[in-house]
Coordinates of C-alpha atoms and ligand atoms in Angstrom, one line a residue:
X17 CA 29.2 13.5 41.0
X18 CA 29.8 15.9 43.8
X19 CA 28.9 19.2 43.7
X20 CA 31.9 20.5 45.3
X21 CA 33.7 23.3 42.9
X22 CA 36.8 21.6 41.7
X23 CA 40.5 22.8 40.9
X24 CA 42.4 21.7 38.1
X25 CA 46.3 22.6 38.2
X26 CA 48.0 22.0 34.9
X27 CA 49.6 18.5 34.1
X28 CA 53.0 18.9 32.7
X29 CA 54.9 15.6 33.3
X30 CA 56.5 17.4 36.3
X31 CA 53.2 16.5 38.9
X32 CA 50.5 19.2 39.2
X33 CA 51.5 22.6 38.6
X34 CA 49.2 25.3 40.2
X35 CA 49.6 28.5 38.6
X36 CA 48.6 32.4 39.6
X37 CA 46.2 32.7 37.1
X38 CA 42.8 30.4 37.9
X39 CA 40.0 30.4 34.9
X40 CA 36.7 29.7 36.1
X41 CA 34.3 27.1 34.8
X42 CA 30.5 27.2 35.2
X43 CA 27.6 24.7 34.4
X44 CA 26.1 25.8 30.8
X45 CA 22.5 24.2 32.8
X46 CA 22.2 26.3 35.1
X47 CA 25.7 28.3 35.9
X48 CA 26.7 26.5 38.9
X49 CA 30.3 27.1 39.5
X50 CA 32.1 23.9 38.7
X51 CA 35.7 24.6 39.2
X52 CA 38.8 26.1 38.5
X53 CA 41.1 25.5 35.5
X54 CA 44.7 26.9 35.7
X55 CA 45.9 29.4 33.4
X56 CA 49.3 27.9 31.6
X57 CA 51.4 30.7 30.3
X58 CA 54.8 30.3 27.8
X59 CA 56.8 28.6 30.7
X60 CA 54.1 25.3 31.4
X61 CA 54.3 24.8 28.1
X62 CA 57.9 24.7 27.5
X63 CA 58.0 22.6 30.3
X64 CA 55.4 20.3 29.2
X65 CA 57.3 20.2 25.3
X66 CA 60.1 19.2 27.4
X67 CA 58.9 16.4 29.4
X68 CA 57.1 15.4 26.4
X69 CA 60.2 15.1 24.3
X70 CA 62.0 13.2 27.4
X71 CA 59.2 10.9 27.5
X72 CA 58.0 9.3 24.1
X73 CA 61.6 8.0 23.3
X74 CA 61.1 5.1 25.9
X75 CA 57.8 4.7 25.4
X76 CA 58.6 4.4 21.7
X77 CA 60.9 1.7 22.5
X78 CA 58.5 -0.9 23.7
X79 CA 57.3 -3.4 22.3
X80 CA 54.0 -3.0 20.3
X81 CA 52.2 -5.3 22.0
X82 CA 53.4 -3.6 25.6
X83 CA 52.2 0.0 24.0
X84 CA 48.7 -2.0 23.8
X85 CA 48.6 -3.6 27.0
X86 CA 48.9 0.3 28.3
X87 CA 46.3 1.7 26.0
X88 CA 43.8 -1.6 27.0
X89 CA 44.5 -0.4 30.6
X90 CA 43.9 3.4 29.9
X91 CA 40.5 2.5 27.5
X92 CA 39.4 -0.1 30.7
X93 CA 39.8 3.1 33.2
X94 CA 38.0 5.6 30.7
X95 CA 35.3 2.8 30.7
X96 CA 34.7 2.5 34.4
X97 CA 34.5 6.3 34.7
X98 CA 32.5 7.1 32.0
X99 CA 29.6 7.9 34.1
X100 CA 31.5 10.7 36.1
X101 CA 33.4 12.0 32.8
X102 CA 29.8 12.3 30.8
X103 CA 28.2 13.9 33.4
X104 CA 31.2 16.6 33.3
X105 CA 30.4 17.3 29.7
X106 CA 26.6 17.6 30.3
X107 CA 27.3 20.2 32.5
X108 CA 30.3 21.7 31.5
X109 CA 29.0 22.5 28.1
X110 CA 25.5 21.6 28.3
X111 CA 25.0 18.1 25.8
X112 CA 22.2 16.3 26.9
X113 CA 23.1 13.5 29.5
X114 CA 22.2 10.7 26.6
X115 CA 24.5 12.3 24.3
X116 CA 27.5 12.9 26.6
X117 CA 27.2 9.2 27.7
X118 CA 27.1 8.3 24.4
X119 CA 30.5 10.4 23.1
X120 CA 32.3 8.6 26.4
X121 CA 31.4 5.2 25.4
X122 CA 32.6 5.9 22.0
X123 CA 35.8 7.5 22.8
X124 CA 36.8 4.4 24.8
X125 CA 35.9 2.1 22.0
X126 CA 38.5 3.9 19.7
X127 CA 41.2 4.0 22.3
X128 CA 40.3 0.0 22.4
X129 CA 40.8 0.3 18.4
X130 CA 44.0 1.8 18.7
X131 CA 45.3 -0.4 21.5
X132 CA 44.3 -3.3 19.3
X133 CA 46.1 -1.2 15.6
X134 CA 49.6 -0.5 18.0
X135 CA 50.0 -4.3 17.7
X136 CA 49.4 -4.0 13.5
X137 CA 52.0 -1.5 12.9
X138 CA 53.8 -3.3 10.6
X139 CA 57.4 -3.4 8.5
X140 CA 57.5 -4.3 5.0
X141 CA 60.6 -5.8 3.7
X142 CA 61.8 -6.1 0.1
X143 CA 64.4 -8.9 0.5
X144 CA 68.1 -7.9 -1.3
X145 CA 70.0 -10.4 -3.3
X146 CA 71.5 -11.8 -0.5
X147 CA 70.4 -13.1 3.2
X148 CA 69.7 -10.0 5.5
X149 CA 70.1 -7.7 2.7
X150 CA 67.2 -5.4 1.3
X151 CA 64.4 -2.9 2.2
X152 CA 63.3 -2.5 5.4
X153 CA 60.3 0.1 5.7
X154 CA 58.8 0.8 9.3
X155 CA 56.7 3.3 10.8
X156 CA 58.4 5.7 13.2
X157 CA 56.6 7.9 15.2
X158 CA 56.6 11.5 14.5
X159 CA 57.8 12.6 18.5
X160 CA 56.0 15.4 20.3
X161 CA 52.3 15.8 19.5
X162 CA 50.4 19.4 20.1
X163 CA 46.5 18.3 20.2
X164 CA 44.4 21.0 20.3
X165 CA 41.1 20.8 20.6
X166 CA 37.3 22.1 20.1
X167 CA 34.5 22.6 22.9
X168 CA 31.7 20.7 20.9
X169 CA 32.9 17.0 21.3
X170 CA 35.8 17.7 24.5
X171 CA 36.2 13.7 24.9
X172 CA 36.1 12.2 21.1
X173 CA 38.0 15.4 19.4
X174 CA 40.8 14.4 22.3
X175 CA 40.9 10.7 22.0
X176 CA 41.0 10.8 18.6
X177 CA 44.0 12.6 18.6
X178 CA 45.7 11.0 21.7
X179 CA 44.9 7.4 21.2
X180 CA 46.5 7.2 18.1
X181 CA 49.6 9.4 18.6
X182 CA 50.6 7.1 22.0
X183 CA 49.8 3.8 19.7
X184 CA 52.5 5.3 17.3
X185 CA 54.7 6.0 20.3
X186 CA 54.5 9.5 20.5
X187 CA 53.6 11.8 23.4
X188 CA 51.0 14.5 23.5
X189 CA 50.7 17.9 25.0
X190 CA 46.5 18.8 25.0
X191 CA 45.5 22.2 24.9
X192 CA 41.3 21.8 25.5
X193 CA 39.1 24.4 24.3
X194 CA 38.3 27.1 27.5
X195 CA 35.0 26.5 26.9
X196 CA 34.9 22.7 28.1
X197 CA 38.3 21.8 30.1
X198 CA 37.4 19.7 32.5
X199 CA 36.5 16.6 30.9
X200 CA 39.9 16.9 28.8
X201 CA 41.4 17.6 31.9
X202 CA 39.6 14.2 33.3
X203 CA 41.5 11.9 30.6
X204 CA 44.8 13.0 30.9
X205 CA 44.5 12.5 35.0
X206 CA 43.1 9.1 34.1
X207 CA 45.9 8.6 31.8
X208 CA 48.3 9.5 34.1
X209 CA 46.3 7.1 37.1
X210 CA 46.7 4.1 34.5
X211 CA 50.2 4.4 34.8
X212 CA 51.2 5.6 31.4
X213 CA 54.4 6.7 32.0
X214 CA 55.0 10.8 33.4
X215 CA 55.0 13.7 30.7
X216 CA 53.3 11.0 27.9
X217 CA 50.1 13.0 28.4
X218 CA 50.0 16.9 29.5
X219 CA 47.1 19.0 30.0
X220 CA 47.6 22.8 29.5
X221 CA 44.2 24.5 30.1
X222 CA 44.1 28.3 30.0
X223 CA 44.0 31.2 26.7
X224 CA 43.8 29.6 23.6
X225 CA 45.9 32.5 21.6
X226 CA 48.7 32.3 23.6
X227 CA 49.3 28.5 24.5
X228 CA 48.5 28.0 20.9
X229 CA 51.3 29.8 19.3
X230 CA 53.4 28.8 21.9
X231 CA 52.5 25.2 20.8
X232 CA 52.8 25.7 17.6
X233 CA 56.0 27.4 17.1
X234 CA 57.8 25.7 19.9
X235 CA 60.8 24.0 18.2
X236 CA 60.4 20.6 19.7
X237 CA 56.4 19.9 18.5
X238 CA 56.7 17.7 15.3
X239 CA 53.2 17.8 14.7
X240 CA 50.1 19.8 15.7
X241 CA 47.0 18.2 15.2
X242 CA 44.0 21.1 15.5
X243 CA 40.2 20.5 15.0
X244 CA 38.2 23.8 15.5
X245 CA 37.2 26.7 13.3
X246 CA 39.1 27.7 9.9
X247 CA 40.0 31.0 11.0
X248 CA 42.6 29.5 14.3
X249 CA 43.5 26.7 11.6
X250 CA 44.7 29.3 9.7
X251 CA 46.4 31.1 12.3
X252 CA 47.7 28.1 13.6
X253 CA 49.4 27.2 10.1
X254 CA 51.0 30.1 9.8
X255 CA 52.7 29.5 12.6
X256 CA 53.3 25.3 11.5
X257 CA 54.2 25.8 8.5
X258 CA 57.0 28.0 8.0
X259 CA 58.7 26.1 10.8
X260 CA 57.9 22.7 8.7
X261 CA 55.9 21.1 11.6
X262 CA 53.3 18.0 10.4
X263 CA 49.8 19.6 10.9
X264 CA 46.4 18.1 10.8
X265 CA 43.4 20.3 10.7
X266 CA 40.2 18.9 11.3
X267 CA 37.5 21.9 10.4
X268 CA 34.0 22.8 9.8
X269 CA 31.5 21.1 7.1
X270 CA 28.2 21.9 5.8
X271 CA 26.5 19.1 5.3
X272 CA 23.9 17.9 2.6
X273 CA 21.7 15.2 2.4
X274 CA 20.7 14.6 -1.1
X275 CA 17.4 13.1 -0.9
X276 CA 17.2 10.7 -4.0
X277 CA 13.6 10.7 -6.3
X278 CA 13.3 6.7 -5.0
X279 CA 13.9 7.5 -1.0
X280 CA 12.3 5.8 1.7
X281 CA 10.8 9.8 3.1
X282 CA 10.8 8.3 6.6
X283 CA 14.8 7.4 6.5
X284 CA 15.2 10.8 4.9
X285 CA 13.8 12.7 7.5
X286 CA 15.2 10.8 10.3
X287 CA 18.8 11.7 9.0
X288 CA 17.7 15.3 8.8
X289 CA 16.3 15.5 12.0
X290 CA 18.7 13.3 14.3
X291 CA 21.6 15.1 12.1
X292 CA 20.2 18.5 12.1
X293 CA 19.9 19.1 15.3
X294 CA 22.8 16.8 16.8
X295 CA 24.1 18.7 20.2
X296 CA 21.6 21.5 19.2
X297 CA 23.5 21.6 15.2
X298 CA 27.1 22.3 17.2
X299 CA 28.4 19.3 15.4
X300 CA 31.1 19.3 12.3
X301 CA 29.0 16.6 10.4
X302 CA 25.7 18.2 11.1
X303 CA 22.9 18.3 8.3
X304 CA 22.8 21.6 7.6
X305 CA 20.6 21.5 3.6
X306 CA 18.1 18.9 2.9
X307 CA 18.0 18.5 -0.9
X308 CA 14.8 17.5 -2.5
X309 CA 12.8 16.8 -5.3
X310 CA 9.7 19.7 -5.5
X311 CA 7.8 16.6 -5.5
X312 CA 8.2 15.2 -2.3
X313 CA 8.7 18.6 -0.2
X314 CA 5.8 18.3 1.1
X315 CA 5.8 14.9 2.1
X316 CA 9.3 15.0 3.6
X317 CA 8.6 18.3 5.4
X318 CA 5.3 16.9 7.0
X319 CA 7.4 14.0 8.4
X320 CA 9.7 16.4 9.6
X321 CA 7.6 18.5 11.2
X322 CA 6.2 15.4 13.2
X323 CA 10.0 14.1 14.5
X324 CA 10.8 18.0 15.6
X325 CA 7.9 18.6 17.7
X326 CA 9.0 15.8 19.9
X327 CA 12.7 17.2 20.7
X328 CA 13.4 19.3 23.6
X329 CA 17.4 20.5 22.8
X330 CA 20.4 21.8 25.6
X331 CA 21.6 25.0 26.3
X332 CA 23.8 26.5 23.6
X333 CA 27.4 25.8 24.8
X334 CA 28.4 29.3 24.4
X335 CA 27.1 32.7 24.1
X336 CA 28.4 33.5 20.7
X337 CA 27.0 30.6 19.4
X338 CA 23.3 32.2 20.3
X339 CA 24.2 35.7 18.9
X340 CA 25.2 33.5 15.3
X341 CA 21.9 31.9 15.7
X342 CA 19.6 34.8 15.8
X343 CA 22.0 37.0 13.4
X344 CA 22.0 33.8 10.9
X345 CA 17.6 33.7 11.3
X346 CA 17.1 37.8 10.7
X347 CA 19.8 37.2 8.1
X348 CA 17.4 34.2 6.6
X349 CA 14.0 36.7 7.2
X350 CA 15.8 39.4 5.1
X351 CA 16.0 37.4 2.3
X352 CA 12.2 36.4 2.6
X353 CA 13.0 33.4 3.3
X354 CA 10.7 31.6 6.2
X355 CA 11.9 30.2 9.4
X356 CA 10.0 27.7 11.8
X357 CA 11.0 27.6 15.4
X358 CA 14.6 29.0 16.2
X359 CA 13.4 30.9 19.1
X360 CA 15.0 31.3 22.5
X361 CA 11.7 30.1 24.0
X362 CA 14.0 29.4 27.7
X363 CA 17.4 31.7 27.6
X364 CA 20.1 30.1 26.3
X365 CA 17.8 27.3 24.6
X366 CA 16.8 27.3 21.0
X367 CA 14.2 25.7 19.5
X368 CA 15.0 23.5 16.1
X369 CA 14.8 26.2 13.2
X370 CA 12.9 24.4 10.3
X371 CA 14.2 27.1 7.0
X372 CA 12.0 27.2 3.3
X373 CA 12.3 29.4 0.5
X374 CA 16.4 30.0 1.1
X375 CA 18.7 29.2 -1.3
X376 CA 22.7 30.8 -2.1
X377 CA 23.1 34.1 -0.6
X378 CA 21.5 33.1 2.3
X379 CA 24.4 32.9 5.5
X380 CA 22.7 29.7 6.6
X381 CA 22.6 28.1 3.7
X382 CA 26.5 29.3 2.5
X383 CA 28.2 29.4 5.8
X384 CA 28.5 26.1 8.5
X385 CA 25.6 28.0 10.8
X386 CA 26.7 25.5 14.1
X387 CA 23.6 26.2 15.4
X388 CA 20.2 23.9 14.7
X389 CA 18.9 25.1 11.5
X390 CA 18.2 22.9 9.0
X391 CA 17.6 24.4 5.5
X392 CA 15.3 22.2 2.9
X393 CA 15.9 23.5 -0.7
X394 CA 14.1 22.1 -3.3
X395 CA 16.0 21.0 -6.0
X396 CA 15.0 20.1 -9.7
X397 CA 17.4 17.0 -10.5
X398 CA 20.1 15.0 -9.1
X399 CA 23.0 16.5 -10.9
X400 CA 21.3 19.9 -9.4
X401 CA 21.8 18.3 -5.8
X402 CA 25.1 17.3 -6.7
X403 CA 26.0 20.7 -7.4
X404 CA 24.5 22.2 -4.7
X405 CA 25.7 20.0 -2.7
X406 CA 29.5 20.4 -3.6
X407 CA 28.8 24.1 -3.9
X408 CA 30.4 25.7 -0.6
X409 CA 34.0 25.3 0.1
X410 CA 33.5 22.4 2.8
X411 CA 33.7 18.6 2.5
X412 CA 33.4 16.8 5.7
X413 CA 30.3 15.0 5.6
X414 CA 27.3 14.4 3.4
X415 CA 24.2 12.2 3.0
X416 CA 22.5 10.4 0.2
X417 CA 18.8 8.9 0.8
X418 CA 18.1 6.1 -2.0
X419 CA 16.6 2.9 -2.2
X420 CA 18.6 2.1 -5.1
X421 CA 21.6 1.4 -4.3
X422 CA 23.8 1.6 -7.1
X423 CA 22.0 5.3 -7.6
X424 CA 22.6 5.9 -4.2
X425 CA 26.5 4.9 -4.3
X426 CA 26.8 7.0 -8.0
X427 CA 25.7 10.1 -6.1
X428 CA 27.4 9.7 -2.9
X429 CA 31.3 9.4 -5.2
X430 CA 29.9 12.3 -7.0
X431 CA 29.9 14.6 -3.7
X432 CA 33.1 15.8 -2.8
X433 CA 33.4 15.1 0.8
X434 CA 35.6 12.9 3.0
X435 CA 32.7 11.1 4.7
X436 CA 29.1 9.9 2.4
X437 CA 26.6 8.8 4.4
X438 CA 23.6 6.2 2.6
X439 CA 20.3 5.8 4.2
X440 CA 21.3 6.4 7.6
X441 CA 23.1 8.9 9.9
X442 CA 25.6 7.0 12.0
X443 CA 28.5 8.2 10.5
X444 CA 31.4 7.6 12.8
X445 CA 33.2 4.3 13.2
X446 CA 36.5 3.9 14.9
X447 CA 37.8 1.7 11.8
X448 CA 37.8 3.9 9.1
X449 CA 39.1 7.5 8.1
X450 CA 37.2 10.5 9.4
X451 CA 38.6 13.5 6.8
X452 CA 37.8 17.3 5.7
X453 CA 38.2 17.6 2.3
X454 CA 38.6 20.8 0.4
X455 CA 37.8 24.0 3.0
X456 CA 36.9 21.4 6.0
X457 CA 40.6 20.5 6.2
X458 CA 43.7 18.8 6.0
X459 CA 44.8 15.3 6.8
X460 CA 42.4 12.4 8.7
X461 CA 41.7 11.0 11.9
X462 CA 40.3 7.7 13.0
X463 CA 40.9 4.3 10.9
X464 CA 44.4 3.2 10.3
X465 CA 45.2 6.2 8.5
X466 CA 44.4 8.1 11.7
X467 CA 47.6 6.2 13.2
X468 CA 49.7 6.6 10.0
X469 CA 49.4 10.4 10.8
X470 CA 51.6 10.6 13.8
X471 CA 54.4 8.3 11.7
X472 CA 57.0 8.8 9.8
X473 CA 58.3 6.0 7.6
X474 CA 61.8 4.9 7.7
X475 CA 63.6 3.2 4.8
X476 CA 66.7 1.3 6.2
X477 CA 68.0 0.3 3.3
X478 CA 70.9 -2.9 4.2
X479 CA 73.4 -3.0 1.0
X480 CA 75.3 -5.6 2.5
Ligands
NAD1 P1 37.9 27.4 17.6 O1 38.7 27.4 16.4 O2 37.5 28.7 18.1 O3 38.7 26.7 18.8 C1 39.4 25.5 18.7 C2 40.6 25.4 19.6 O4 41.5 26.5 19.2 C3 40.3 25.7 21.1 O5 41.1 24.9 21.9 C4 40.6 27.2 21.3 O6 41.0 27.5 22.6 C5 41.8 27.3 20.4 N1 42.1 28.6 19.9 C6 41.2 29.6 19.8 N2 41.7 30.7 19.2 C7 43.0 30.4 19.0 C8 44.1 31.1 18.4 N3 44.0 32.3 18.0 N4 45.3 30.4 18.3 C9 45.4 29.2 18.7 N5 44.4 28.5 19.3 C10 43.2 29.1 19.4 O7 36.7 26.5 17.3 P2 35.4 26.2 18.2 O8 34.5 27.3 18.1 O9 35.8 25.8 19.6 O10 34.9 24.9 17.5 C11 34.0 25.0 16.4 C12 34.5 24.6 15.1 O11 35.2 23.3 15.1 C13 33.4 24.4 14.1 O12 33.8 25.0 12.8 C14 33.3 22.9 13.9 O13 32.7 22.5 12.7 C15 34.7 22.5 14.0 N6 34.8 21.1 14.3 C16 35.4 20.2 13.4 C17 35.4 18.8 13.6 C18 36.1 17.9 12.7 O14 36.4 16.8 13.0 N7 36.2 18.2 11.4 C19 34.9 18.3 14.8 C20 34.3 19.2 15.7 C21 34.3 20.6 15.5

């Protein structure tokens, strides 16, 4: 990648539009400038609404299979760059190279997944009584799309939203988080090079507030589709809903692995560990509670305590999320309970925080911390997991450690959480519904449900 600072004008449908207002972008490493972002203000974003609302009609109009053949071509391009695109993220927001690489590579498998679901959108038909009369049902997309999106995953959070809202024929307007805009700002150029056609993708970088009202209440979005913290989703529904826009709200979790009295202690603490401290615990479907049996503490905290002391994590990707760290450990120390690592041994680099002896009242163990803390609370009985683990007002993703299955299955439908994870920690496949439940959201993306979000359905009814 060269090291030469870049400038990234807004993309609007109407070319490149440079504006007076520059943000600057610096390497979480090691603060290198990288670039320039341009600051939209109310106008860009009426103007990219507009070209939006111009463009999806057309594209609508195609074929299915035609739709596909352009997502195929956009997922090839997103493949061949996927080295320059990861190494944006690792820098831009500081996720170890391996991890950034692997994000890419997934993103372009679900744009691949959607390609290949355009060509399944399908009609049901009810015949009438007589030839070419009856029910006709078919999916219609929903029109203009606002996408905004998170820091913590900039590619997937972005794809996951785009891919399916062009397979439904509708266009999208991206607002990226400030934090990380240059990697959204890369798939919308590579969009745009793969010759989807002009204003189908838009890229407004700049202050989150303000393009995000503007989004939000602008008369010609159908649908805003947010992932980021509860408090913006909030905000951002109150300014959806009275205007009855669609809105999807992809938030926080606090995830719990219930470790099972029959669990294989190795699998368990590879979940914790590889979930715990995913992207330094900056991840919605982080393990954030370990629930155990008194008896096999020990155990499982030994095996740990082995897997922890051979990870080395990235700089925090911002500075707020090292002032909740250290406010979420003294918070943890008040209440006596103790704390292993969490230092900023390098600034701006944590070491995994290893928390005992907490339990409800503890921040950390009530709140989504988003930093990497993992919390092991010892728990007498199942149904005492269960209800621990349904306790705070989240439901994203969980995890269940069991070597019996059907015991393992019984617990994971007791936990009220869109996503149950059994005996393992790869949680995220392009083919089926990722979904907050309860206070982690509203609506789903990925699977074909993920498509069926930017639809409407259409009965044409034919009497005669
Ligand atoms: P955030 O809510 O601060 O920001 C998200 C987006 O909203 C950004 O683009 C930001 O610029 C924009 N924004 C900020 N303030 C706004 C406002 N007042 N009005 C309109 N838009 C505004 O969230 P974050 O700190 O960037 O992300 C962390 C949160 O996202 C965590 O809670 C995490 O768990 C959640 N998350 C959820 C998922 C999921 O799929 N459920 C995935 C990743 C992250």
């Amino acid at each position: 990648m060269s090291d030469t600072p870049v400038r990234r004008p807004l993309i609007t449908g109407d070319g490149r539009i440079a504006t007076e207002e520059w943000f600057p972008i610096a390497s979480r490493l090691d603060g290198t400038p990288l670039g320039e972002v341009a600051a939209a203000g109310i106008d860009d974003v009426d103007r990219a609404v507009c070209a939006a609302d111009a463009a999806w009609p057309a594209w609508a109009a195609l074929p299915p299979s035609e739709r596909a053949r352009a997502l195929s071509a956009y997922a090839a391009l997103v493949d061949s760059e996927q080295a320059r695109i990861a190494e944006l993220v690792h820098r831009e927001m500081g996720k170890p190279l391996s991890e950034a690489q692997a994000e890419v590579a997934r993103a372009a498998e679900v744009i691949h997944h959607f390609a290949a679901e355009a060509e399944r959108m399908w009609v049901q038909q009810m015949p009438g009584p007589t030839l070419g009369t009856g029910s006709w049902v078919r999916p219609a997309p929903v029109g203009v799309v606002a996408a905004i999106t998170p820091w913590n995953f900039p590619v997937a959070l972005v794809i996951w939203k785009l891919a399916p809202a062009l397979a439904a024929g509708c266009a999208v307007v991206i607002k990226p988080a400030i934090e990380a805009p240059l990697a959204a700002w890369a798939l919308c150029d590579i969009a745009e090079r793969a010759g989807l056609p002009a204003g189908l993708v838009s890229c407004l970088t700049g202050d989150g507030p303000l393009i995000g009202e503007a989004l939000s209440t602008h008369p010609r979005v159908a649908k805003v589709a947010f992932t980021g913290s509860r408090r913006v989703a909030e905000q951002i529904a109150g300014w959806a809903s009275p205007r009855l826009k669609a809105l999807s709200l992809e938030l926080g979790g606090h995830g719990a692995l219930v470790v099972l009295p029959d669990a294989d202690l190795d699998v368990a603490a590879e979940v914790a560990v590889m979930q715990g401290y995913v992207n330094s615990g900056q991840a919605c479907y982080a393990v954030n509670r370990v629930l155990v049996p008194p008896s096999l503490a020990g155990d499982l905290l030994e095996r740990m305590r082995a897997r922890i002391a051979g990870i080395t994590l990235g700089p925090m990707a911002t500075e707020r999320g090292l002032a909740r760290h250290h406010m979420l450990i003294e918070d943890a120390h008040s209440h006596g309970a103790r704390v292993e690592g969490g230092e900023e041994l390098v600034p701006g680099r944590l070491s995994p925080a290893l928390v005992t002896g907490a339990g409800p009242g503890v921040r950390l163990v009530d709140e989504e911390p988003f930093t990497p803390i993992v919390a092991v609370l010892e728990m007498d009985d199942t149904a005492a997991a269960i209800a621990e683990a349904n306790r705070p007002d989240y439901g994203l993703v969980n995890y269940v450690c069991g070597r019996d299955m059907r015991g393992a299955l019984e617990t994971a439908q007791a936990l009220r959480s869109g996503t149950v994870a059994i005996n393992g920690w790869r949680v995220v496949v392009p083919y089926a519904p990722y979904a907050g439940w309860r206070g982690s959201g509203v609506g789903c993306e990925l699977g074909r449900q993920g498509l069926e979000a930017f639809v409407h359905w259409q009965h044409l009814r034919v009497l005669a």
